[in-house]
Amino acid sequence: MISLYVDPGSVVADVTYGKGVFWKLVPLGLYDLKATDISTGVDCRELPYADGSLDCVVFDPPFMHSPGGSAHAGHQLFETNYRNNEASIDKSDHGALLDLYFKASDEAFRVLKSTEFIS
Ligand SMILES: C[S@@+](CC[C@H](N)C(=O)[O-])C[C@H]1O[C@@H](n2cnc3c(N)ncnc32)[C@H](O)[C@@H]1O
């Protein structure tokens, strides 16, 4: 899907890289991929890139927050595979996820090159 929108050679940051599943079918070297995740020490709300320096940001955030995993009895694989509780957040409910989405979106806007839209 990325080939529909992003030219080869573009600088792309996947800021929630996780296990890199999104990249399994993308030829290595086609993009200048910067792969980070909170599990490797980079918070998507505070990216180590200069303003306007990236062509594309890939953001595949956690979908739910359930401290301790107790809300998902029977869905432990979801917890394990998506590590939904790794977002370091200071709120305890759905608002926490929204907060993450808004802050990460602002940060993506900061690091992305500005684009001219064609109408
Ligand atoms: C839905 S999974 C992403 C799966 C990923 N696309 C893959 O292919 O494996 C959500 C990811 O967000 C990461 N994450 C959670 N909070 C984060 C944060 N504040 N900054 C960066 N990554 C975060 C988790 O560690 C997890 O890898």
mmCIF file of N, CA, C and O in Angstrom, residues 81-118:
data_model
loop_
_atom_site.group_PDB
_atom_site.id
_atom_site.type_symbol
_atom_site.label_atom_id
_atom_site.label_comp_id
_atom_site.label_asym_id
_atom_site.label_seq_id
_atom_site.Cartn_x
_atom_site.Cartn_y
_atom_site.Cartn_z
ATOM 1 N N ASN A 81 0.926 -9.435 21.740
ATOM 2 C CA ASN A 81 1.367 -9.083 20.390
ATOM 3 C C ASN A 81 1.357 -7.586 20.127
ATOM 4 O O ASN A 81 2.159 -7.079 19.361
ATOM 5 N N TYR A 82 0.418 -6.900 20.757
ATOM 6 C CA TYR A 82 0.306 -5.469 20.468
ATOM 7 C C TYR A 82 0.861 -4.591 21.568
ATOM 8 O O TYR A 82 1.000 -3.397 21.400
ATOM 9 N N ARG A 83 1.162 -5.188 22.709
ATOM 10 C CA ARG A 83 1.774 -4.461 23.828
ATOM 11 C C ARG A 83 1.049 -3.137 24.074
ATOM 12 O O ARG A 83 1.644 -2.071 24.147
ATOM 13 N N ASN A 84 -0.239 -3.253 24.188
ATOM 14 C CA ASN A 84 -1.048 -2.044 24.271
ATOM 15 C C ASN A 84 -0.817 -1.204 25.515
ATOM 16 O O ASN A 84 -1.169 -0.040 25.557
ATOM 17 N N ASN A 85 -0.240 -1.797 26.516
ATOM 18 C CA ASN A 85 -0.091 -1.044 27.760
ATOM 19 C C ASN A 85 1.264 -0.380 27.897
ATOM 20 O O ASN A 85 1.586 0.155 28.947
ATOM 21 N N GLU A 86 2.055 -0.422 26.823
ATOM 22 C CA GLU A 86 3.385 0.152 26.940
ATOM 23 C C GLU A 86 3.396 1.667 26.780
ATOM 24 O O GLU A 86 4.405 2.307 27.030
ATOM 25 N N ALA A 87 2.289 2.223 26.356
ATOM 26 C CA ALA A 87 2.237 3.676 26.264
ATOM 27 C C ALA A 87 2.384 4.238 27.670
ATOM 28 O O ALA A 87 1.650 3.862 28.573
ATOM 29 N N SER A 88 3.380 5.099 27.856
ATOM 30 C CA SER A 88 3.540 5.681 29.193
ATOM 31 C C SER A 88 2.613 6.888 29.272
ATOM 32 O O SER A 88 2.875 7.919 28.698
ATOM 33 N N ILE A 89 1.538 6.717 29.953
ATOM 34 C CA ILE A 89 0.509 7.721 29.963
ATOM 35 C C ILE A 89 0.099 8.053 31.377
ATOM 36 O O ILE A 89 0.257 7.247 32.284
ATOM 37 N N ASP A 90 -0.420 9.231 31.548
ATOM 38 C CA ASP A 90 -0.739 9.688 32.886
ATOM 39 C C ASP A 90 -2.251 9.712 33.122
ATOM 40 O O ASP A 90 -2.737 10.312 34.051
ATOM 41 N N LYS A 91 -2.998 9.061 32.274
ATOM 42 C CA LYS A 91 -4.440 8.954 32.472
ATOM 43 C C LYS A 91 -4.787 7.474 32.453
ATOM 44 O O LYS A 91 -3.980 6.651 32.073
ATOM 45 N N SER A 92 -5.967 7.118 32.841
ATOM 46 C CA SER A 92 -6.220 5.694 33.073
ATOM 47 C C SER A 92 -7.328 5.109 32.211
ATOM 48 O O SER A 92 -7.800 4.024 32.478
ATOM 49 N N ASP A 93 -7.756 5.806 31.174
ATOM 50 C CA ASP A 93 -8.866 5.260 30.417
ATOM 51 C C ASP A 93 -8.716 5.585 28.923
ATOM 52 O O ASP A 93 -7.626 5.878 28.449
ATOM 53 N N HIS A 94 -9.826 5.517 28.230
ATOM 54 C CA HIS A 94 -9.832 5.792 26.801
ATOM 55 C C HIS A 94 -9.205 7.153 26.481
ATOM 56 O O HIS A 94 -8.563 7.318 25.445
ATOM 57 N N GLY A 95 -9.389 8.106 27.391
ATOM 58 C CA GLY A 95 -8.808 9.436 27.189
ATOM 59 C C GLY A 95 -7.304 9.374 27.050
ATOM 60 O O GLY A 95 -6.704 10.205 26.367
ATOM 61 N N ALA A 96 -6.705 8.392 27.705
ATOM 62 C CA ALA A 96 -5.257 8.259 27.622
ATOM 63 C C ALA A 96 -4.828 7.945 26.201
ATOM 64 O O ALA A 96 -3.831 8.469 25.702
ATOM 65 N N LEU A 97 -5.575 7.083 25.546
ATOM 66 C CA LEU A 97 -5.240 6.742 24.164
ATOM 67 C C LEU A 97 -5.444 7.937 23.251
ATOM 68 O O LEU A 97 -4.616 8.214 22.388
ATOM 69 N N LEU A 98 -6.553 8.642 23.454
ATOM 70 C CA LEU A 98 -6.788 9.828 22.631
ATOM 71 C C LEU A 98 -5.663 10.836 22.823
ATOM 72 O O LEU A 98 -5.186 11.453 21.866
ATOM 73 N N ASP A 99 -5.232 10.986 24.063
ATOM 74 C CA ASP A 99 -4.144 11.898 24.374
ATOM 75 C C ASP A 99 -2.882 11.501 23.598
ATOM 76 O O ASP A 99 -2.207 12.350 23.002
ATOM 77 N N LEU A 100 -2.600 10.205 23.571
ATOM 78 C CA LEU A 100 -1.445 9.699 22.818
ATOM 79 C C LEU A 100 -1.607 10.004 21.328
ATOM 80 O O LEU A 100 -0.676 10.473 20.663
ATOM 81 N N TYR A 101 -2.788 9.764 20.799
ATOM 82 C CA TYR A 101 -3.030 9.994 19.367
ATOM 83 C C TYR A 101 -2.841 11.476 19.008
ATOM 84 O O TYR A 101 -2.214 11.806 18.004
ATOM 85 N N PHE A 102 -3.398 12.351 19.830
ATOM 86 C CA PHE A 102 -3.301 13.790 19.529
ATOM 87 C C PHE A 102 -1.853 14.264 19.602
ATOM 88 O O PHE A 102 -1.374 14.987 18.720
ATOM 89 N N LYS A 103 -1.155 13.840 20.658
ATOM 90 C CA LYS A 103 0.232 14.306 20.820
ATOM 91 C C LYS A 103 1.132 13.720 19.730
ATOM 92 O O LYS A 103 2.001 14.411 19.185
ATOM 93 N N ALA A 104 0.928 12.453 19.402
ATOM 94 C CA ALA A 104 1.742 11.829 18.351
ATOM 95 C C ALA A 104 1.428 12.460 16.986
ATOM 96 O O ALA A 104 2.324 12.613 16.145
ATOM 97 N N SER A 105 0.166 12.838 16.772
ATOM 98 C CA SER A 105 -0.202 13.484 15.502
ATOM 99 C C SER A 105 0.459 14.850 15.389
ATOM 100 O O SER A 105 0.967 15.225 14.316
ATOM 101 N N ASP A 106 0.452 15.607 16.484
ATOM 102 C CA ASP A 106 1.137 16.909 16.492
ATOM 103 C C ASP A 106 2.621 16.733 16.173
ATOM 104 O O ASP A 106 3.206 17.516 15.414
ATOM 105 N N GLU A 107 3.203 15.697 16.766
ATOM 106 C CA GLU A 107 4.633 15.471 16.573
ATOM 107 C C GLU A 107 4.915 15.046 15.124
ATOM 108 O O GLU A 107 5.899 15.486 14.522
ATOM 109 N N ALA A 108 4.031 14.223 14.554
ATOM 110 C CA ALA A 108 4.180 13.831 13.153
ATOM 111 C C ALA A 108 4.103 15.071 12.259
ATOM 112 O O ALA A 108 4.896 15.229 11.325
ATOM 113 N N PHE A 109 3.164 15.946 12.560
ATOM 114 C CA PHE A 109 3.017 17.180 11.777
ATOM 115 C C PHE A 109 4.307 18.009 11.844
ATOM 116 O O PHE A 109 4.752 18.567 10.844
ATOM 117 N N ARG A 110 4.906 18.050 13.006
ATOM 118 C CA ARG A 110 6.140 18.832 13.175
ATOM 119 C C ARG A 110 7.271 18.285 12.299
ATOM 120 O O ARG A 110 7.980 19.061 11.647
ATOM 121 N N VAL A 111 7.433 16.971 12.263
ATOM 122 C CA VAL A 111 8.603 16.408 11.577
ATOM 123 C C VAL A 111 8.382 16.203 10.071
ATOM 124 O O VAL A 111 9.347 16.021 9.327
ATOM 125 N N LEU A 112 7.112 16.249 9.643
ATOM 126 C CA LEU A 112 6.845 16.038 8.219
ATOM 127 C C LEU A 112 7.124 17.286 7.391
ATOM 128 O O LEU A 112 6.905 18.416 7.852
ATOM 129 N N LYS A 113 7.590 17.061 6.156
ATOM 130 C CA LYS A 113 7.716 18.166 5.214
ATOM 131 C C LYS A 113 6.327 18.680 4.896
ATOM 132 O O LYS A 113 5.367 17.895 4.862
ATOM 133 N N SER A 114 6.192 19.960 4.643
ATOM 134 C CA SER A 114 4.868 20.458 4.269
ATOM 135 C C SER A 114 4.587 20.050 2.827
ATOM 136 O O SER A 114 5.487 19.896 2.012
ATOM 137 N N THR A 115 3.319 19.867 2.544
ATOM 138 C CA THR A 115 2.905 19.371 1.234
ATOM 139 C C THR A 115 1.938 20.354 0.606
ATOM 140 O O THR A 115 1.115 20.937 1.290
ATOM 141 N N GLU A 116 2.060 20.506 -0.695
ATOM 142 C CA GLU A 116 1.062 21.303 -1.404
ATOM 143 C C GLU A 116 -0.029 20.365 -1.882
ATOM 144 O O GLU A 116 0.251 19.347 -2.515
ATOM 145 N N PHE A 117 -1.251 20.687 -1.571
ATOM 146 C CA PHE A 117 -2.358 19.833 -1.976
ATOM 147 C C PHE A 117 -2.868 20.254 -3.351
ATOM 148 O O PHE A 117 -2.957 21.428 -3.656
ATOM 149 N N ILE A 118 -3.181 19.259 -4.168
ATOM 150 C CA ILE A 118 -3.728 19.536 -5.494
ATOM 151 C C ILE A 118 -5.232 19.309 -5.435
ATOM 152 O O ILE A 118 -5.687 18.258 -5.002
#
